[in-house]
PDB file of C-alpha atoms and ligand atoms in Angstrom:
ATOM      1  CA  MET A   1      -3.374  14.721  21.599  1.00  0.00           C
ATOM      2  CA  SER A   2      -1.057  17.243  19.922  1.00  0.00           C
ATOM      3  CA  GLY A   3       2.222  17.067  18.073  1.00  0.00           C
ATOM      4  CA  THR A   4       5.213  16.036  20.198  1.00  0.00           C
ATOM      5  CA  PRO A   5       6.278  12.499  21.166  1.00  0.00           C
ATOM      6  CA  GLU A   6       6.034  13.607  24.816  1.00  0.00           C
ATOM      7  CA  ASP A   7       2.379  14.602  24.302  1.00  0.00           C
ATOM      8  CA  ALA A   8       1.550  11.255  22.698  1.00  0.00           C
ATOM      9  CA  PHE A   9       3.228   9.326  25.496  1.00  0.00           C
ATOM     10  CA  ALA A  10       1.588  11.472  28.211  1.00  0.00           C
ATOM     11  CA  ALA A  11      -1.849  10.970  26.658  1.00  0.00           C
ATOM     12  CA  GLU A  12      -1.411   7.200  26.882  1.00  0.00           C
ATOM     13  CA  GLU A  13      -0.147   7.410  30.481  1.00  0.00           C
ATOM     14  CA  GLU A  14      -3.265   9.396  31.393  1.00  0.00           C
ATOM     15  CA  ALA A  15      -5.762   7.187  29.509  1.00  0.00           C
ATOM     16  CA  GLU A  16      -8.109   5.575  31.991  1.00  0.00           C
ATOM     17  CA  ALA A  17      -8.542   1.793  32.116  1.00  0.00           C
ATOM     18  CA  PRO A  18     -12.114   0.734  31.332  1.00  0.00           C
ATOM     19  CA  ARG A  19     -14.155  -0.616  34.294  1.00  0.00           C
ATOM     20  CA  ARG A  20     -14.032  -4.057  32.682  1.00  0.00           C
ATOM     21  CA  PRO A  21     -12.475  -5.448  29.479  1.00  0.00           C
ATOM     22  CA  ARG A  22     -14.340  -4.099  26.469  1.00  0.00           C
ATOM     23  CA  LEU A  23     -14.525  -4.391  22.720  1.00  0.00           C
ATOM     24  CA  ALA A  24     -11.844  -2.687  20.620  1.00  0.00           C
ATOM     25  CA  TRP A  25     -13.163  -1.671  17.190  1.00  0.00           C
ATOM     26  CA  ALA A  26     -10.971  -0.514  14.298  1.00  0.00           C
ATOM     27  CA  LEU A  27     -12.667   1.714  11.742  1.00  0.00           C
ATOM     28  CA  THR A  28     -10.938   1.975   8.363  1.00  0.00           C
ATOM     29  CA  GLY A  29     -11.569   4.193   5.369  1.00  0.00           C
ATOM     30  CA  SER A  30     -13.862   1.660   3.693  1.00  0.00           C
ATOM     31  CA  GLY A  31     -17.285   3.195   3.147  1.00  0.00           C
ATOM     32  CA  HIS A  32     -18.962  -0.182   2.609  1.00  0.00           C
ATOM     33  CA  ASP A  33     -21.777  -0.537   5.188  1.00  0.00           C
ATOM     34  CA  PHE A  34     -20.105   2.259   7.118  1.00  0.00           C
ATOM     35  CA  LEU A  35     -23.311   3.627   8.664  1.00  0.00           C
ATOM     36  CA  PRO A  36     -24.621   0.194   9.827  1.00  0.00           C
ATOM     37  CA  CYS A  37     -21.224  -0.394  11.482  1.00  0.00           C
ATOM     38  CA  LEU A  38     -21.447   2.967  13.288  1.00  0.00           C
ATOM     39  CA  GLU A  39     -24.938   1.965  14.416  1.00  0.00           C
ATOM     40  CA  ILE A  40     -23.671  -1.301  15.959  1.00  0.00           C
ATOM     41  CA  ILE A  41     -20.934   0.621  17.826  1.00  0.00           C
ATOM     42  CA  ARG A  42     -23.523   3.069  19.183  1.00  0.00           C
ATOM     43  CA  ARG A  43     -25.768   0.196  20.274  1.00  0.00           C
ATOM     44  CA  ILE A  44     -22.980  -1.663  22.118  1.00  0.00           C
ATOM     45  CA  GLY A  45     -21.728   1.547  23.735  1.00  0.00           C
ATOM     46  CA  GLU A  46     -18.790   0.158  25.732  1.00  0.00           C
ATOM     47  CA  VAL A  47     -16.334   0.300  22.832  1.00  0.00           C
ATOM     48  CA  ASP A  48     -12.926   1.878  22.178  1.00  0.00           C
ATOM     49  CA  VAL A  49     -12.839   2.846  18.487  1.00  0.00           C
ATOM     50  CA  PHE A  50      -9.427   2.996  16.793  1.00  0.00           C
ATOM     51  CA  VAL A  51      -9.799   5.250  13.760  1.00  0.00           C
ATOM     52  CA  SER A  52      -7.440   5.295  10.774  1.00  0.00           C
ATOM     53  CA  LYS A  53      -6.635   8.660   9.188  1.00  0.00           C
ATOM     54  CA  ALA A  54      -8.792   7.687   6.217  1.00  0.00           C
ATOM     55  CA  ALA A  55     -11.656   6.653   8.507  1.00  0.00           C
ATOM     56  CA  SER A  56     -11.588  10.076  10.209  1.00  0.00           C
ATOM     57  CA  GLU A  57     -12.340  11.609   6.813  1.00  0.00           C
ATOM     58  CA  VAL A  58     -14.879   8.980   5.784  1.00  0.00           C
ATOM     59  CA  ILE A  59     -16.850   9.352   9.054  1.00  0.00           C
ATOM     60  CA  TRP A  60     -17.302  12.999   8.231  1.00  0.00           C
ATOM     61  CA  MET A  61     -18.297  12.267   4.590  1.00  0.00           C
ATOM     62  CA  TYR A  62     -21.005   9.801   5.655  1.00  0.00           C
ATOM     63  CA  THR A  63     -22.362  11.549   8.774  1.00  0.00           C
ATOM     64  CA  ARG A  64     -21.527  15.295   8.534  1.00  0.00           C
ATOM     65  CA  ASP A  65     -21.451  14.946  12.325  1.00  0.00           C
ATOM     66  CA  ARG A  66     -18.475  16.105  14.431  1.00  0.00           C
ATOM     67  CA  ARG A  67     -19.598  13.952  17.400  1.00  0.00           C
ATOM     68  CA  PRO A  68     -21.039  10.805  15.846  1.00  0.00           C
ATOM     69  CA  PHE A  69     -20.592   8.617  18.971  1.00  0.00           C
ATOM     70  CA  PRO A  70     -22.223   8.618  22.414  1.00  0.00           C
ATOM     71  CA  ALA A  71     -20.049   9.543  25.430  1.00  0.00           C
ATOM     72  CA  GLU A  72     -19.274   5.951  26.518  1.00  0.00           C
ATOM     73  CA  VAL A  73     -17.614   5.242  23.149  1.00  0.00           C
ATOM     74  CA  ARG A  74     -13.967   6.316  23.293  1.00  0.00           C
ATOM     75  CA  VAL A  75     -12.409   7.420  20.006  1.00  0.00           C
ATOM     76  CA  ILE A  76      -8.656   6.922  19.515  1.00  0.00           C
ATOM     77  CA  ARG A  77      -7.207   8.653  16.488  1.00  0.00           C
ATOM     78  CA  ASP A  78      -4.147   7.784  14.411  1.00  0.00           C
ATOM     79  CA  THR A  79      -1.710  10.526  15.481  1.00  0.00           C
ATOM     80  CA  THR A  80       1.530   8.699  16.326  1.00  0.00           C
ATOM     81  CA  ALA A  81       4.013   6.801  14.151  1.00  0.00           C
ATOM     82  CA  SER A  82       4.534   4.180  16.859  1.00  0.00           C
ATOM     83  CA  ALA A  83       0.772   3.627  17.351  1.00  0.00           C
ATOM     84  CA  ALA A  84       1.220   4.410  21.067  1.00  0.00           C
ATOM     85  CA  PRO A  85      -2.373   3.372  21.975  1.00  0.00           C
ATOM     86  CA  VAL A  86      -1.683  -0.295  21.113  1.00  0.00           C
ATOM     87  CA  GLY A  87      -0.080  -0.563  24.564  1.00  0.00           C
ATOM     88  CA  ARG A  88      -3.667  -0.839  25.843  1.00  0.00           C
ATOM     89  CA  PHE A  89      -3.874  -4.369  24.405  1.00  0.00           C
ATOM     90  CA  TYR A  90      -1.034  -5.418  26.699  1.00  0.00           C
ATOM     91  CA  LYS A  91      -2.855  -4.037  29.741  1.00  0.00           C
ATOM     92  CA  GLY A  92      -5.806  -6.392  29.257  1.00  0.00           C
ATOM     93  CA  TRP A  93      -8.293  -3.643  28.355  1.00  0.00           C
ATOM     94  CA  TYR A  94      -9.861  -5.593  25.447  1.00  0.00           C
ATOM     95  CA  HIS A  95     -11.478  -9.002  25.145  1.00  0.00           C
ATOM     96  CA  THR A  96     -12.058  -8.852  21.368  1.00  0.00           C
ATOM     97  CA  LEU A  97     -11.041  -6.790  18.339  1.00  0.00           C
ATOM     98  CA  VAL A  98     -13.494  -6.020  15.538  1.00  0.00           C
ATOM     99  CA  ILE A  99     -12.278  -4.453  12.274  1.00  0.00           C
ATOM    100  CA  ALA A 100     -15.336  -3.281  10.381  1.00  0.00           C
ATOM    101  CA  PRO A 101     -15.657  -2.298   7.657  1.00  0.00           C
ATOM    102  CA  ALA A 102     -12.130  -3.330   6.589  1.00  0.00           C
ATOM    103  CA  SER A 103     -10.712  -1.558   3.527  1.00  0.00           C
ATOM    104  CA  SER A 104      -8.773  -3.468   0.845  1.00  0.00           C
ATOM    105  CA  ASN A 105      -5.737  -1.500   2.000  1.00  0.00           C
ATOM    106  CA  THR A 106      -6.021  -2.597   5.633  1.00  0.00           C
ATOM    107  CA  VAL A 107      -6.679  -6.253   4.728  1.00  0.00           C
ATOM    108  CA  ALA A 108      -3.675  -6.294   2.355  1.00  0.00           C
ATOM    109  CA  LYS A 109      -1.365  -4.838   5.003  1.00  0.00           C
ATOM    110  CA  CYS A 110      -2.688  -7.162   7.712  1.00  0.00           C
ATOM    111  CA  VAL A 111      -2.139 -10.344   5.720  1.00  0.00           C
ATOM    112  CA  PHE A 112       1.436  -9.381   4.856  1.00  0.00           C
ATOM    113  CA  GLY A 113       2.289  -8.418   8.435  1.00  0.00           C
ATOM    114  CA  ILE A 114       2.520  -4.673   7.811  1.00  0.00           C
ATOM    115  CA  SER A 115       1.595  -2.458  10.780  1.00  0.00           C
ATOM    116  CA  ASP A 116       1.802   1.214   9.851  1.00  0.00           C
ATOM    117  CA  THR A 117      -1.677   2.537  10.692  1.00  0.00           C
ATOM    118  CA  LEU A 118      -3.798   2.281  13.820  1.00  0.00           C
ATOM    119  CA  PRO A 119      -6.063  -0.518  12.422  1.00  0.00           C
ATOM    120  CA  THR A 120      -3.114  -2.571  11.105  1.00  0.00           C
ATOM    121  CA  ASN A 121      -1.267  -2.093  14.401  1.00  0.00           C
ATOM    122  CA  VAL A 122      -4.225  -3.176  16.538  1.00  0.00           C
ATOM    123  CA  PHE A 123      -4.653  -6.223  14.260  1.00  0.00           C
ATOM    124  CA  ALA A 124      -1.002  -7.211  14.779  1.00  0.00           C
ATOM    125  CA  GLN A 125      -0.979  -6.538  18.517  1.00  0.00           C
ATOM    126  CA  ALA A 126      -4.325  -8.263  19.149  1.00  0.00           C
ATOM    127  CA  GLY A 127      -2.854 -11.271  17.322  1.00  0.00           C
ATOM    128  CA  LYS A 128       0.304 -11.172  19.445  1.00  0.00           C
ATOM    129  CA  CYS A 129      -1.827 -10.942  22.606  1.00  0.00           C
ATOM    130  CA  ARG A 130      -3.987 -13.885  21.411  1.00  0.00           C
ATOM    131  CA  ILE A 131      -7.141 -11.760  21.469  1.00  0.00           C
ATOM    132  CA  PRO A 132      -9.924 -13.010  19.137  1.00  0.00           C
ATOM    133  CA  ILE A 133     -10.493 -10.867  16.042  1.00  0.00           C
ATOM    134  CA  ILE A 134     -13.580 -10.423  13.857  1.00  0.00           C
ATOM    135  CA  VAL A 135     -13.007  -8.750  10.463  1.00  0.00           C
ATOM    136  CA  TYR A 136     -15.784  -7.557   8.164  1.00  0.00           C
ATOM    137  CA  ALA A 137     -13.890  -7.820   4.867  1.00  0.00           C
ATOM    138  CA  CYS A 138     -15.708  -6.086   2.040  1.00  0.00           C
ATOM    139  CA  ASP A 139     -13.865  -7.681  -0.877  1.00  0.00           C
ATOM    140  CA  THR A 140     -15.351 -11.166  -0.697  1.00  0.00           C
ATOM    141  CA  LYS A 141     -17.193 -11.411  -4.019  1.00  0.00           C
ATOM    142  CA  PRO A 142     -16.276 -10.456  -7.609  1.00  0.00           C
ATOM    143  CA  VAL A 143     -19.084  -7.846  -7.646  1.00  0.00           C
ATOM    144  CA  HIS A 144     -20.809  -5.931  -4.886  1.00  0.00           C
ATOM    145  CA  ILE A 145     -23.122  -2.994  -4.584  1.00  0.00           C
ATOM    146  CA  THR A 146     -22.169  -0.326  -2.068  1.00  0.00           C
ATOM    147  CA  ALA A 147     -23.293   3.093  -0.860  1.00  0.00           C
ATOM    148  CA  ALA A 148     -20.941   5.997  -1.564  1.00  0.00           C
ATOM    149  CA  PRO A 149     -21.835   9.126   0.451  1.00  0.00           C
ATOM    150  CA  ASP A 150     -23.961  10.466  -2.414  1.00  0.00           C
ATOM    151  CA  ARG A 151     -24.893   7.466  -4.578  1.00  0.00           C
ATOM    152  CA  ILE A 152     -25.066   3.678  -4.946  1.00  0.00           C
ATOM    153  CA  VAL A 153     -22.086   2.219  -6.813  1.00  0.00           C
ATOM    154  CA  THR A 154     -21.068  -1.184  -8.202  1.00  0.00           C
ATOM    155  CA  VAL A 155     -17.572  -2.346  -7.176  1.00  0.00           C
ATOM    156  CA  TYR A 156     -15.535  -5.101  -8.842  1.00  0.00           C
ATOM    157  CA  PRO A 157     -12.844  -6.219  -6.353  1.00  0.00           C
ATOM    158  CA  ARG A 158      -9.669  -7.337  -8.106  1.00  0.00           C
ATOM    159  CA  ALA A 159      -8.137 -10.804  -7.844  1.00  0.00           C
ATOM    160  CA  VAL A 160      -5.534  -9.453  -5.408  1.00  0.00           C
ATOM    161  CA  ASP A 161      -8.285  -8.130  -3.103  1.00  0.00           C
ATOM    162  CA  LEU A 162     -10.153 -11.452  -3.110  1.00  0.00           C
ATOM    163  CA  GLU A 163      -6.916 -13.389  -2.552  1.00  0.00           C
ATOM    164  CA  ASN A 164      -6.009 -11.212   0.426  1.00  0.00           C
ATOM    165  CA  THR A 165      -9.406 -11.850   2.021  1.00  0.00           C
ATOM    166  CA  GLU A 166      -8.820 -15.595   1.565  1.00  0.00           C
ATOM    167  CA  ARG A 167      -5.379 -15.268   3.200  1.00  0.00           C
ATOM    168  CA  LEU A 168      -6.972 -13.503   6.161  1.00  0.00           C
ATOM    169  CA  ARG A 169      -9.239 -16.508   6.818  1.00  0.00           C
ATOM    170  CA  SER A 170      -6.181 -18.614   7.665  1.00  0.00           C
ATOM    171  CA  PHE A 171      -5.048 -16.332  10.529  1.00  0.00           C
ATOM    172  CA  GLU A 172      -5.215 -17.641  14.088  1.00  0.00           C
ATOM    173  CA  ARG A 173      -8.274 -16.676  16.167  1.00  0.00           C
ATOM    174  CA  THR A 174      -9.545 -14.572  13.234  1.00  0.00           C
ATOM    175  CA  THR A 175     -13.143 -14.764  11.988  1.00  0.00           C
ATOM    176  CA  VAL A 176     -13.857 -13.195   8.606  1.00  0.00           C
ATOM    177  CA  VAL A 177     -17.470 -12.128   8.035  1.00  0.00           C
ATOM    178  CA  GLU A 178     -19.062 -10.992   4.784  1.00  0.00           C
ATOM    179  CA  SER A 179     -22.169  -9.012   5.772  1.00  0.00           C
ATOM    180  CA  VAL A 180     -23.558  -6.807   8.527  1.00  0.00           C
ATOM    181  CA  ALA A 181     -25.902  -9.631   9.603  1.00  0.00           C
ATOM    182  CA  GLU A 182     -22.936 -12.030   9.923  1.00  0.00           C
ATOM    183  CA  LEU A 183     -20.965  -9.363  11.780  1.00  0.00           C
ATOM    184  CA  GLU A 184     -23.786  -8.905  14.291  1.00  0.00           C
ATOM    185  CA  ARG A 185     -24.058 -12.674  14.788  1.00  0.00           C
ATOM    186  CA  ALA A 186     -20.297 -13.055  15.312  1.00  0.00           C
ATOM    187  CA  ILE A 187     -20.210 -10.217  17.878  1.00  0.00           C
ATOM    188  CA  ALA A 188     -23.286 -11.571  19.692  1.00  0.00           C
ATOM    189  CA  ALA A 189     -21.727 -15.063  19.814  1.00  0.00           C
ATOM    190  CA  ARG A 190     -18.484 -13.684  21.228  1.00  0.00           C
ATOM    191  CA  LEU A 191     -20.276 -11.569  23.866  1.00  0.00           C
ATOM    192  CA  ALA A 192     -22.428 -14.593  24.831  1.00  0.00           C
ATOM    193  CA  GLU A 193     -19.290 -16.731  25.125  1.00  0.00           C
ATOM    194  CA  LEU A 194     -17.703 -14.131  27.441  1.00  0.00           C
ATOM    195  CA  ALA A 195     -20.895 -13.830  29.524  1.00  0.00           C
ATOM    196  CA  GLY A 196     -20.990 -17.653  29.810  1.00  0.00           C
ATOM    197  CA  SER A 197     -17.398 -17.898  31.020  1.00  0.00           C
ATOM    198  CA  ALA A 198     -17.944 -14.997  33.497  1.00  0.00           C
ATOM    199  CA  GLY A 199     -21.033 -16.853  34.841  1.00  0.00           C
ATOM    200  CA  GLN A 200     -18.985 -20.030  35.353  1.00  0.00           C
ATOM    201  CA  GLU A 201     -16.267 -18.115  37.215  1.00  0.00           C
ATOM    202  CA  GLY A 202     -18.815 -16.333  39.438  1.00  0.00           C
TER     203      GLY A 202
HETATM  204  C1  FMN B 301     -16.229   7.826   0.381  1.00  0.00           C
HETATM  205  C2  FMN B 301     -15.164   6.786   0.339  1.00  0.00           C
HETATM  206  C3  FMN B 301     -15.508   5.440   0.343  1.00  0.00           C
HETATM  207  C4  FMN B 301     -14.511   4.458   0.285  1.00  0.00           C
HETATM  208  N1  FMN B 301     -14.896   3.151   0.265  1.00  0.00           N
HETATM  209  C5  FMN B 301     -13.960   2.189   0.203  1.00  0.00           C
HETATM  210  C6  FMN B 301     -14.354   0.812   0.184  1.00  0.00           C
HETATM  211  O1  FMN B 301     -15.545   0.464   0.202  1.00  0.00           O
HETATM  212  N2  FMN B 301     -13.377  -0.120   0.170  1.00  0.00           N
HETATM  213  C7  FMN B 301     -12.044   0.214   0.171  1.00  0.00           C
HETATM  214  O2  FMN B 301     -11.214  -0.696   0.196  1.00  0.00           O
HETATM  215  N3  FMN B 301     -11.649   1.515   0.164  1.00  0.00           N
HETATM  216  C8  FMN B 301     -12.567   2.502   0.182  1.00  0.00           C
HETATM  217  N4  FMN B 301     -12.168   3.823   0.178  1.00  0.00           N
HETATM  218  C9  FMN B 301     -10.736   4.144   0.051  1.00  0.00           C
HETATM  219  C10 FMN B 301      -9.990   4.084   1.402  1.00  0.00           C
HETATM  220  O3  FMN B 301     -10.446   5.097   2.278  1.00  0.00           O
HETATM  221  C11 FMN B 301      -8.489   4.242   1.134  1.00  0.00           C
HETATM  222  O4  FMN B 301      -7.995   3.103   0.448  1.00  0.00           O
HETATM  223  C12 FMN B 301      -7.651   4.474   2.378  1.00  0.00           C
HETATM  224  O5  FMN B 301      -6.294   4.618   2.008  1.00  0.00           O
HETATM  225  C13 FMN B 301      -7.773   3.321   3.356  1.00  0.00           C
HETATM  226  O6  FMN B 301      -6.957   3.578   4.470  1.00  0.00           O
HETATM  227  P1  FMN B 301      -7.061   2.680   5.771  1.00  0.00           P
HETATM  228  O7  FMN B 301      -7.078   1.254   5.318  1.00  0.00           O
HETATM  229  O8  FMN B 301      -5.798   3.033   6.522  1.00  0.00           O
HETATM  230  O9  FMN B 301      -8.247   3.089   6.546  1.00  0.00           O
HETATM  231  C14 FMN B 301     -13.148   4.820   0.228  1.00  0.00           C
HETATM  232  C15 FMN B 301     -12.811   6.182   0.206  1.00  0.00           C
HETATM  233  C16 FMN B 301     -13.802   7.146   0.246  1.00  0.00           C
HETATM  234  C17 FMN B 301     -13.404   8.604   0.198  1.00  0.00           C
END
């Protein structure tokens, strides 16, 4: 997708609907458990990944790989002010949104209703389309240990970060998880729920 509004609009017109509703995944610029999250996306495969500008940089810092996803994973980058790709949520392309890992910045914007990046826009639009959301919020404890690209660091989330995570828990159809293991369980439970309801329909 290049620079003009016409290009952005045309790219969305041409985007192909997935064969069946799939998972939408928003990647933010949080490096916390970044590689395990990429691994889950690779394993699931049928995923559209909405990448913030910061996440585009962080992917490179952690992987040094220009093509870190397999072909079935579609990567949607943050190139338009209007977040043109969010229209896909209104076409029924996604059954669930995962935001993982979620930066302090993205969580803060989400809980105050700000939508000015691709992850914050997909959060708002998934909410308005009543699509279930799973958020791996990293600022859940007063101290946590995390992997920077070149070292292990100790992080002390501020009161405002912890308060914003608490606010997020009160959002409709939103599950906040605190670890990769919990994230995997929440995704598995959601996929099992969808498989169960598809079985009942068939
Ligand atoms: C290597 C690296 C690791 C980062 N890790 C975190 C993190 O764990 N948590 C966080 O909130 N921000 C982290 N950041 C900062 C975010 O990328 C930054 O706040 C950015 O503005 C977030 O934008 P986004 O929320 O639109 O993705 C990290 C930045 C870098 C360069």
